[in-house]
Coordinates of C-alpha atoms in Angstrom, one line a residue:
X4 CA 12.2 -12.6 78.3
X5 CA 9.2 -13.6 80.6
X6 CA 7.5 -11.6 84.0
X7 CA 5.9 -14.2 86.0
X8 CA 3.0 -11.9 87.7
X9 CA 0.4 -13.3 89.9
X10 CA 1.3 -17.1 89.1
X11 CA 0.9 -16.3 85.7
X12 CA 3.9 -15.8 83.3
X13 CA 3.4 -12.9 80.7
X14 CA 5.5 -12.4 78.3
X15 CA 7.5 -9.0 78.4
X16 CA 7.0 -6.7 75.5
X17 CA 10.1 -4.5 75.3
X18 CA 11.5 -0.9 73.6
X19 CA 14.6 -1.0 72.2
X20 CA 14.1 2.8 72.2
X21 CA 13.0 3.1 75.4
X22 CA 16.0 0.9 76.8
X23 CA 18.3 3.1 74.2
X24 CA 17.1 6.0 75.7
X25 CA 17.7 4.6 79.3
X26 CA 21.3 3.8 78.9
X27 CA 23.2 5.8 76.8
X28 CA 23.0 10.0 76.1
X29 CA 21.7 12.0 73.5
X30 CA 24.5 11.7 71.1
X31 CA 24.5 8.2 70.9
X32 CA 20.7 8.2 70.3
X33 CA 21.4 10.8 67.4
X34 CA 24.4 8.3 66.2
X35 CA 21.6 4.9 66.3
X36 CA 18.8 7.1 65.0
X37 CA 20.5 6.9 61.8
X38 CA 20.9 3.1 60.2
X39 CA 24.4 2.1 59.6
X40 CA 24.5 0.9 56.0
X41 CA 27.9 -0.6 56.8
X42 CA 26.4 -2.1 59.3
X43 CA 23.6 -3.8 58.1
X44 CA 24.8 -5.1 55.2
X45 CA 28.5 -5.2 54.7
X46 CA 29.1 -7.1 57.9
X47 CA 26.3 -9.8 56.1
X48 CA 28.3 -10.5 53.1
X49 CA 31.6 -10.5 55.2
X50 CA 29.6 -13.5 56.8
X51 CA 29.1 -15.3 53.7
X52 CA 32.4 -14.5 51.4
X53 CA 32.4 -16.2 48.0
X54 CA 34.7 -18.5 47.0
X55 CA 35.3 -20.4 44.3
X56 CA 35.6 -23.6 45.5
X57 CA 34.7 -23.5 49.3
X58 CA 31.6 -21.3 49.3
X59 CA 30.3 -20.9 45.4
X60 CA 27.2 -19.7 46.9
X61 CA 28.6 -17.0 49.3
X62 CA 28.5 -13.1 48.6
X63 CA 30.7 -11.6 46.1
X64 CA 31.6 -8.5 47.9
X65 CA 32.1 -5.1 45.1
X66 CA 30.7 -3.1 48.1
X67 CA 33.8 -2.9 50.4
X68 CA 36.5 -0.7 49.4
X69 CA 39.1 -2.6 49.9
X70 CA 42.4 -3.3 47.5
X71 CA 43.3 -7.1 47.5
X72 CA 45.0 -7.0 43.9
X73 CA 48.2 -7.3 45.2
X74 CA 48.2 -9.1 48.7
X75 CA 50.8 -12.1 47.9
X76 CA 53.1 -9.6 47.1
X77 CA 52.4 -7.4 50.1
X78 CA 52.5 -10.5 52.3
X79 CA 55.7 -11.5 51.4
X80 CA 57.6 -8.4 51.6
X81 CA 56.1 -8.6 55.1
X82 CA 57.5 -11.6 55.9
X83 CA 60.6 -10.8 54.6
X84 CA 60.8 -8.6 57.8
X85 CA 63.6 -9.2 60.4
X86 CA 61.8 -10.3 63.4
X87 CA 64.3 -9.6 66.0
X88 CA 63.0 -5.7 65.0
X89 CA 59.6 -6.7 66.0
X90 CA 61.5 -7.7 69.4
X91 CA 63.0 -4.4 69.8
X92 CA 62.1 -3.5 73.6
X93 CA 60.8 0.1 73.3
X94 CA 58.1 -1.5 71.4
X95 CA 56.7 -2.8 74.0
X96 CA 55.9 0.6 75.7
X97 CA 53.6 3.9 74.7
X98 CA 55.0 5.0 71.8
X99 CA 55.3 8.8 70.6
X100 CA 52.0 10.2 70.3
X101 CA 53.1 11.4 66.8
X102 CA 54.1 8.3 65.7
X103 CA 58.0 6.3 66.1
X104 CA 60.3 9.3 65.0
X105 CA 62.0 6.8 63.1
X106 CA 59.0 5.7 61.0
X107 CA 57.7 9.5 60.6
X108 CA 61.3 9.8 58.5
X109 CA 60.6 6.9 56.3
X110 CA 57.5 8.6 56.0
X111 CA 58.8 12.5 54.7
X112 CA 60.9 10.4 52.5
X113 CA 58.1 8.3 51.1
X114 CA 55.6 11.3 50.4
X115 CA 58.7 14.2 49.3
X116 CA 59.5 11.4 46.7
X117 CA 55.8 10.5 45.4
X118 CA 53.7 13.1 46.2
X119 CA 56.6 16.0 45.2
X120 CA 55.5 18.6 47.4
X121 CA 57.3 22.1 46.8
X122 CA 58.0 22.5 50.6
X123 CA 59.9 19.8 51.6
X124 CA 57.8 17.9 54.3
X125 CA 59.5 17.9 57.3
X126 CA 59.4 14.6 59.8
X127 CA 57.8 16.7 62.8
X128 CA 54.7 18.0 60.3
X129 CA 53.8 14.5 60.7
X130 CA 50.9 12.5 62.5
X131 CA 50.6 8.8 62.3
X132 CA 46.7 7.7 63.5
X133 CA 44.8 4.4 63.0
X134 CA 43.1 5.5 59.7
X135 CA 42.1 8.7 57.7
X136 CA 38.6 7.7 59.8
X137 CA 40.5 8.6 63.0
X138 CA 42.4 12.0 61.4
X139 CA 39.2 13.3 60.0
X140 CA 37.3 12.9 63.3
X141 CA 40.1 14.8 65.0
X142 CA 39.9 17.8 62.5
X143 CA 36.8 18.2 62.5
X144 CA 37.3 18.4 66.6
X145 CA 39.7 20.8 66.0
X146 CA 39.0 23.0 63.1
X147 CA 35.3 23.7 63.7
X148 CA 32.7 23.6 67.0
X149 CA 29.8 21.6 66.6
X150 CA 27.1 23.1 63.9
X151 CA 29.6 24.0 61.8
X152 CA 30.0 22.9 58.4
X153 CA 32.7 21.3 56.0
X154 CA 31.6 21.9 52.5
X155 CA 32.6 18.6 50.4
X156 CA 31.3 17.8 46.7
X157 CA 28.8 15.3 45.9
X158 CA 28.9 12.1 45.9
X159 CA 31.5 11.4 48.1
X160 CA 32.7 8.9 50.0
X161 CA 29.5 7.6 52.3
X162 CA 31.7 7.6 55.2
X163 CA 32.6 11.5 55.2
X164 CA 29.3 12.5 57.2
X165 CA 30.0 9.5 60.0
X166 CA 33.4 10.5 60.2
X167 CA 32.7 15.0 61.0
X168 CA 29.5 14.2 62.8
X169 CA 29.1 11.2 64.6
X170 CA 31.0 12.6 67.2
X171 CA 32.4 16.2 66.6
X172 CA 29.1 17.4 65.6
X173 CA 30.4 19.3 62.2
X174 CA 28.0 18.9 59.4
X175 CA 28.3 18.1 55.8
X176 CA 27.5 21.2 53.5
X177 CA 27.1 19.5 49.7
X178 CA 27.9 20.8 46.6
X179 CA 26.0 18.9 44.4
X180 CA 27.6 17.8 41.1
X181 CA 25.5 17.0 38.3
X182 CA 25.6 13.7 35.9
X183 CA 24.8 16.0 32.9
X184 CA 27.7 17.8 32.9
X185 CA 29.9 14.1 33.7
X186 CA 30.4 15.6 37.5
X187 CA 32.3 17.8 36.9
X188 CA 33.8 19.9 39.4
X189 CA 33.9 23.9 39.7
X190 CA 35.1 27.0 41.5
X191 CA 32.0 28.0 41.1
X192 CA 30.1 25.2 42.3
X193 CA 31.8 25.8 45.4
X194 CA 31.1 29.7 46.0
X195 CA 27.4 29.3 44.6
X196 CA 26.7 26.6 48.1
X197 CA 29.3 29.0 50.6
X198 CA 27.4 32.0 49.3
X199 CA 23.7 30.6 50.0
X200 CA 25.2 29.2 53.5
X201 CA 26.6 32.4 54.3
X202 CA 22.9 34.1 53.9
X203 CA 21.2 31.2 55.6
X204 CA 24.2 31.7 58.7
X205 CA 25.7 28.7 58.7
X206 CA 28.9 28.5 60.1
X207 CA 31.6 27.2 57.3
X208 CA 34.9 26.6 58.3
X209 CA 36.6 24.6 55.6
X210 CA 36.5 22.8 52.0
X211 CA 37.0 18.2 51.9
X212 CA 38.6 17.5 48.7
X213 CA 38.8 13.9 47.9
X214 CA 41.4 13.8 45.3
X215 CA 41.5 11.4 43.9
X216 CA 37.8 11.4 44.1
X217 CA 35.6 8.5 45.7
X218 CA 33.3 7.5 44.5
X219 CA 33.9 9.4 40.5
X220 CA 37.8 8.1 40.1
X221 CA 38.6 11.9 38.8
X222 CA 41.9 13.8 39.7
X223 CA 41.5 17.2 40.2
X224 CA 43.8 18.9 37.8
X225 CA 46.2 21.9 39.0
X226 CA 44.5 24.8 37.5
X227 CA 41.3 23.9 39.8
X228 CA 42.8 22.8 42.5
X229 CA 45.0 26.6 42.4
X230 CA 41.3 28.0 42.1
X231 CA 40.0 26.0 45.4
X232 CA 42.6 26.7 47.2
X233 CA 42.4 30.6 46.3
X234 CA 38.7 30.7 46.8
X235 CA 39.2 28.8 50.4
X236 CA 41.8 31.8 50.9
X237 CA 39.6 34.7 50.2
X238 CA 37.1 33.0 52.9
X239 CA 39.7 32.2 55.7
X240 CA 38.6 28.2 54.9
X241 CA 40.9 25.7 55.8
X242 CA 41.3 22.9 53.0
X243 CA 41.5 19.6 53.8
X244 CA 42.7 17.5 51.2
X245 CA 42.2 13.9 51.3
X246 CA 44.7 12.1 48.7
X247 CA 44.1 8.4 50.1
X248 CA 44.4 7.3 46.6
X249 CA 47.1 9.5 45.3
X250 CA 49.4 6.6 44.2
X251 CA 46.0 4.7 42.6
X252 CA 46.2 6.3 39.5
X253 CA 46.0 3.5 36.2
X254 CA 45.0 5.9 33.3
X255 CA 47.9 6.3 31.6
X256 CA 47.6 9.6 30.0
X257 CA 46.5 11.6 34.0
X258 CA 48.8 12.4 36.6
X259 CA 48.0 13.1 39.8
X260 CA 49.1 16.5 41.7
X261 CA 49.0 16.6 45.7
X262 CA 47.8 19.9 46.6
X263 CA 51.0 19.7 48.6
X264 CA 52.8 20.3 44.8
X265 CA 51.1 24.1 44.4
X266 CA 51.7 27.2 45.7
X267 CA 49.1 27.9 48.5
X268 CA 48.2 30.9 49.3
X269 CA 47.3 30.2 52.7
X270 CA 49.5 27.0 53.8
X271 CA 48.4 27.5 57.7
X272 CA 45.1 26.3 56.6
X273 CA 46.1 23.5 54.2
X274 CA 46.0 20.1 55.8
X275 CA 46.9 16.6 53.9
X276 CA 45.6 13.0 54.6
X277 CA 47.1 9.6 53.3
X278 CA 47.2 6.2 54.4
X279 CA 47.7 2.5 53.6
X280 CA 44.8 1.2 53.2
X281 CA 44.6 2.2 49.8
X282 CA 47.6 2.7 47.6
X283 CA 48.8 -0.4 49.8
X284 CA 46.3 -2.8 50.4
X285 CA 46.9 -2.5 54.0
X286 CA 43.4 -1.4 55.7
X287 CA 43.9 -4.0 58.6
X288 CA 47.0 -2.2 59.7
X289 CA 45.3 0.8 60.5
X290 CA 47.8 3.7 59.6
X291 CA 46.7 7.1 58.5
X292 CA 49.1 9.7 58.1
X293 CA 48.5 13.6 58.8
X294 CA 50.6 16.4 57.2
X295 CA 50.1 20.0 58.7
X296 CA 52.5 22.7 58.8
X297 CA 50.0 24.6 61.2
X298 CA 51.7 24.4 65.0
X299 CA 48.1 24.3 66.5
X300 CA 46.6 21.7 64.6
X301 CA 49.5 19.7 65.3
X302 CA 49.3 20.3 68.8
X303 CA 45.5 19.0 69.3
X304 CA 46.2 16.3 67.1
X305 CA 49.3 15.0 69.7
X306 CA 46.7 15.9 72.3
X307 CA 44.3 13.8 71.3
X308 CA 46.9 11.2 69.8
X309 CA 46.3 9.2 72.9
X310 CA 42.9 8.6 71.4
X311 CA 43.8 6.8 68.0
X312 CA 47.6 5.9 68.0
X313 CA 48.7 3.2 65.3
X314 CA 50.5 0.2 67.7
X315 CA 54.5 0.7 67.3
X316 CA 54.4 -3.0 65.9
X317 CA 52.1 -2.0 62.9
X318 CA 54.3 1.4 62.5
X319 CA 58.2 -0.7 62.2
X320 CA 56.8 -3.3 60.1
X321 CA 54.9 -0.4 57.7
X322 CA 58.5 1.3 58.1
X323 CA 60.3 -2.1 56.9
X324 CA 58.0 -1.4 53.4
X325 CA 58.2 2.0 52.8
X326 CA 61.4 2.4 53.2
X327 CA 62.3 0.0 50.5
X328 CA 61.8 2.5 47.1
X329 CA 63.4 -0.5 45.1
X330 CA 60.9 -2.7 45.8
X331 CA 58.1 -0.5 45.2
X332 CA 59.4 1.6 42.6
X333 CA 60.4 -2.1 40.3
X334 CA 58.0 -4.4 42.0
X335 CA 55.2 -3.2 43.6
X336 CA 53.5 -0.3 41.9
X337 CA 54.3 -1.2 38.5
X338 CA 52.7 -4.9 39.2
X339 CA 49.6 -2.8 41.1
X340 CA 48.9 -0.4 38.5
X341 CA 49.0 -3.0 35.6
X342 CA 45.9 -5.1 37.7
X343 CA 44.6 -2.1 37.8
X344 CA 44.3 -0.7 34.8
X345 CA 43.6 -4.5 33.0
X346 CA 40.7 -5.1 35.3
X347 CA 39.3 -1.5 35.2
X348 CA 39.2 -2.2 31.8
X349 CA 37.4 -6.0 31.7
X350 CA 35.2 -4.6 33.9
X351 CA 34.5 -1.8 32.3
X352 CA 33.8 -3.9 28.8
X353 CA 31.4 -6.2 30.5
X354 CA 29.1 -3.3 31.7
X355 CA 29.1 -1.4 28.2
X356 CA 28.0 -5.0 27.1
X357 CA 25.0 -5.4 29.7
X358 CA 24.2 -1.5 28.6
X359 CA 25.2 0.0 31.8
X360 CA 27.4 3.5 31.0
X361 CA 30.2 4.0 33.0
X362 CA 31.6 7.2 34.3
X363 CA 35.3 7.8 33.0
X364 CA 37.4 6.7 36.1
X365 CA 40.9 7.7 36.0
X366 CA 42.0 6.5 39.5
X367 CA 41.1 4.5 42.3
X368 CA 39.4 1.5 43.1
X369 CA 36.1 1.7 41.9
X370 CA 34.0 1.8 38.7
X371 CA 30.9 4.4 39.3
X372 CA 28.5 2.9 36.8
X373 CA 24.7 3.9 36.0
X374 CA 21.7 1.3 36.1
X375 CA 18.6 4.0 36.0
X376 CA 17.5 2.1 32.6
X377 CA 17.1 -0.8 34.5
X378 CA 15.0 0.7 37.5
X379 CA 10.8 1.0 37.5
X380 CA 11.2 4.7 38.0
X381 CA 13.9 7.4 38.8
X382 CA 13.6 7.4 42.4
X383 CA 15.6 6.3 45.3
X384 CA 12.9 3.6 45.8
X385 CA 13.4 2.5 42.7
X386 CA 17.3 2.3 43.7
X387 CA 17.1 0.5 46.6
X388 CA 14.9 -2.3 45.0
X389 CA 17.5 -2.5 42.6
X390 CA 20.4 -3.1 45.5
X391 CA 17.9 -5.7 46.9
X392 CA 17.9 -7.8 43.8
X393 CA 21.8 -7.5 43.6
X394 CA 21.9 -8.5 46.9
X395 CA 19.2 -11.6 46.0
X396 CA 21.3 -12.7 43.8
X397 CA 24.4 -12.5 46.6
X398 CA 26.2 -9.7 44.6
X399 CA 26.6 -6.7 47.2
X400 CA 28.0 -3.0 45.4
X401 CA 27.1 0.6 46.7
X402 CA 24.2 2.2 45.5
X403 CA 24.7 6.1 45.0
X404 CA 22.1 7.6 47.4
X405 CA 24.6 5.8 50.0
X406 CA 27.4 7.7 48.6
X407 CA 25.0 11.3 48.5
X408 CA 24.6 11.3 44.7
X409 CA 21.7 13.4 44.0
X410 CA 21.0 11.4 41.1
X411 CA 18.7 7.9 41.2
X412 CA 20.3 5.1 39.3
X413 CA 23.9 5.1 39.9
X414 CA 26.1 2.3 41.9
X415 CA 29.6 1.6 42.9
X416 CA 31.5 -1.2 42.2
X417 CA 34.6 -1.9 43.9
X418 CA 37.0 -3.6 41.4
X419 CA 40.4 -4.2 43.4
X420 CA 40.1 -8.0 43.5
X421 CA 41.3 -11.0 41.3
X422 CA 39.5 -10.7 38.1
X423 CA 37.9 -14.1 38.6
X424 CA 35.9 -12.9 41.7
X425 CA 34.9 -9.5 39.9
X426 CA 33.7 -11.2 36.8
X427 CA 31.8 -13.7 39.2
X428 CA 30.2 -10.1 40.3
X429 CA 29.4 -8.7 36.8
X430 CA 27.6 -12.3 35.8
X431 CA 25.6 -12.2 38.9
X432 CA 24.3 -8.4 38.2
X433 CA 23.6 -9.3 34.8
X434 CA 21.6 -11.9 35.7
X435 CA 19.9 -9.8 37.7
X436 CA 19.5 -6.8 34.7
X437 CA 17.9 -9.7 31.9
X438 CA 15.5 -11.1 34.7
X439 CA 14.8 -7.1 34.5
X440 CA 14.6 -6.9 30.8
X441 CA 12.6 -10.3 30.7
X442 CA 10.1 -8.8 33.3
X443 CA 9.1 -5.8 30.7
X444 CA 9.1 -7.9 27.9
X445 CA 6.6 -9.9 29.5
X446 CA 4.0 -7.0 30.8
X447 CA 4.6 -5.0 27.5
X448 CA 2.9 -7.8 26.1
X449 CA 0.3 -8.4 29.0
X450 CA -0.6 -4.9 27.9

């Protein structure tokens, strides 16, 4: 941009804080102060996709967590649908603010059969949204005020602070989980952090679980989550349970228990996310689901359903799948957790054989992997130099500090593609780690 002043033109010299701070309010400023990662560099690589024949030299994106190990098949039952349903005309209108009564059916059938909660789940204890992002924001609206905290275990997934406090203002109280004991996951780790919050005064008005966890792969077994959910009782904490990955289980020898499957102690404070974007492979379709037997919350989430309503379109096409148990009981899942498991597995191989341990993943999408041999130091520096070579050599995964790990050194790699393109991923970070090795070998001698 150019001023011309006095016959002369002089260039303008402008503040993208100052104009930030001209046009929008104080919580957008707090939102831009902070540097989306997603932003910067997972919209870069989505720029630039690999491919092996008509872009060789593009990105291969392990970052995104995103299941594409069974699209053909997903795509086709799709197309399978009876379009004169799509023409139906009451989808042309506002739909129920709860989501189509008819797909919230299909819905209680579909999560009574797989997630075999001892309550039956009833149709109107239902909330369709677009996305677990959308149903998070709204409980954190309506469970807490802003300040407040949501205690949730560490790492986690890197979009959990975004999704409380971007706009409700609820905060993200960690309980740090350590590598040396393999993450694991206490009662106690949990009333240690509420205890010290408590004397410092903060506010805490429930417990996250991610279960199955993101970014570990663990599954919370029933005797801890019986202890959680006790603990949470004693304290008057609601407990939401995010179990977006519940039906991505590939280790044969765990199975995964909703919370929903337990006796809880307080069930007005128990609150249950799903969705499609996982178990399905259906994150463009935008469908989260919310089950909450608690009147009020159910009330605020209609309230606001306005807001974040799936279109009716997306809802009777998602009803045309779910409601098909053969296919998914003979076809589907058995086919999805196959890929899963074979590729978890390759994967898994490749990185013992570059030296990189591996954290024992029982479910999800993801391998969580350690690379702090292969960094100058143990800092986050030293981390983020590492990501930057990855990414110089167009390979883009997550490192932890974006996921809260406490710990330098550890990454995650999304594996929920076609083996060809995750192996394309492994050689490229390989390369990168015996460039690394060769680099010491090198000054060791120099020295």
């Amino acid at each position: 941009m150019f001023l011309v002043c006095g016959g002369r033109r002089k260039e303008a010299v402008i503040n993208p804080m100052r104009g930030t701070e001209a046009y929008v309010g104080a919580r957008a400023r707090r939102v831009l102060s902070v540097p989306s990662f997603l932003v910067q560099f997972s919209q870069k690589v989505g720029g630039d996709p690999f491919h092996p024949h008509n872009n060789p030299q593009g990105y291969v994106d392990l970052g995104l967590a995103e299941n594409k190990l069974c699209e053909e098949m997903t795509a086709e039952k799709l197309r399978s649908l009876d379009l004169t349903a799509e023409a139906e005309i009451s989808l042309q209108y506002y739909p129920n603010l709860k989501g189509l009564p008819s797909f919230r059916q299909v819905l209680a059938e579909f999560l009574n059969q797989r997630f075999h909660p001892l309550k039956k789940i009833d149709p109107d204890e239902l909330l369709v949204a677009t996305g677990t992002t959308a149903i998070l924001d709204t409980l954190a609206f309506g469970l807490a005020d802003p300040g407040d905290y949501f205690m949730v275990a560490s790492p986690y997934y890197y979009r959990i602070r975004n999704d409380i406090e971007d706009r409700a203002g609820v905060h993200v109280l960690e309980v740090p989980l350590s590598p040396k004991v393999g993450f694991e996951l206490t009662v106690s780790s949990f009333e240690i952090v509420y205890n010290l919050a408590r004397r410092q005064g903060k506010k805490v008005k429930a417990i996250l679980l991610i279960n199955p966890n993101n970014p570990l792969g663990d599954v919370y077994t029933p005797q801890l989550l019986t202890e959680i959910l006790h603990f949470a009782c004693r304290h008057s904490l609601h407990v939401v349970s995010d179990e977006i990955y519940g039906l991505s289980v590939f280790d044969k020898n765990t199975t995964f228990r909703s919370i929903l499957s337990l006796p809880l102690p307080d069930p007005q404070r128990v609150h249950l996310l799903w969705g499609v974007s996982k178990d399905l492979g259906l994150s463009g379709y935008r469908c989260g689901v919310l089950y909450t037997p608690n009147q009020q919350v159910r009330q605020f989430a209609t309230a606001l359903g306005i807001f974040h309503v799936t279109p009716p379109l997306m809802q009777r096409r998602l009803q045309h799948l779910l409601a098909d148990h053969k296919w998914l009981d003979e076809v589907y899942f058995p086919t999805y957790h196959k890929r899963l498991s074979t590729i978890f597995q390759a994967a898994c191989s490749q990185l013992t054989t570059m030296g990189v341990p591996v954290h024992p993943s029982k479910a999800g999408i993801f391998i969580w992997a350690d690379f702090s041999k292969f960094m100058s130091e143990q800092t986050f520096k030293a981390e983020e130099d590492l990501f930057l070579r990855f990414m110089e050599a167009k390979v883009y995964v997550l490192p932890g500090k974006q996921s809260y790990c406490n710990t330098p050194g550890w990454f995650r790699i999304i594996f929920a593609s076609s083996e060809l393109i995750v192996m394309e991923g492994l050689k490229r970070i390989e390369s990168v780690l015996k460039s690394i090795t060769n680099e010491r070998r090198i000054n060791e001698k120099q020295d």
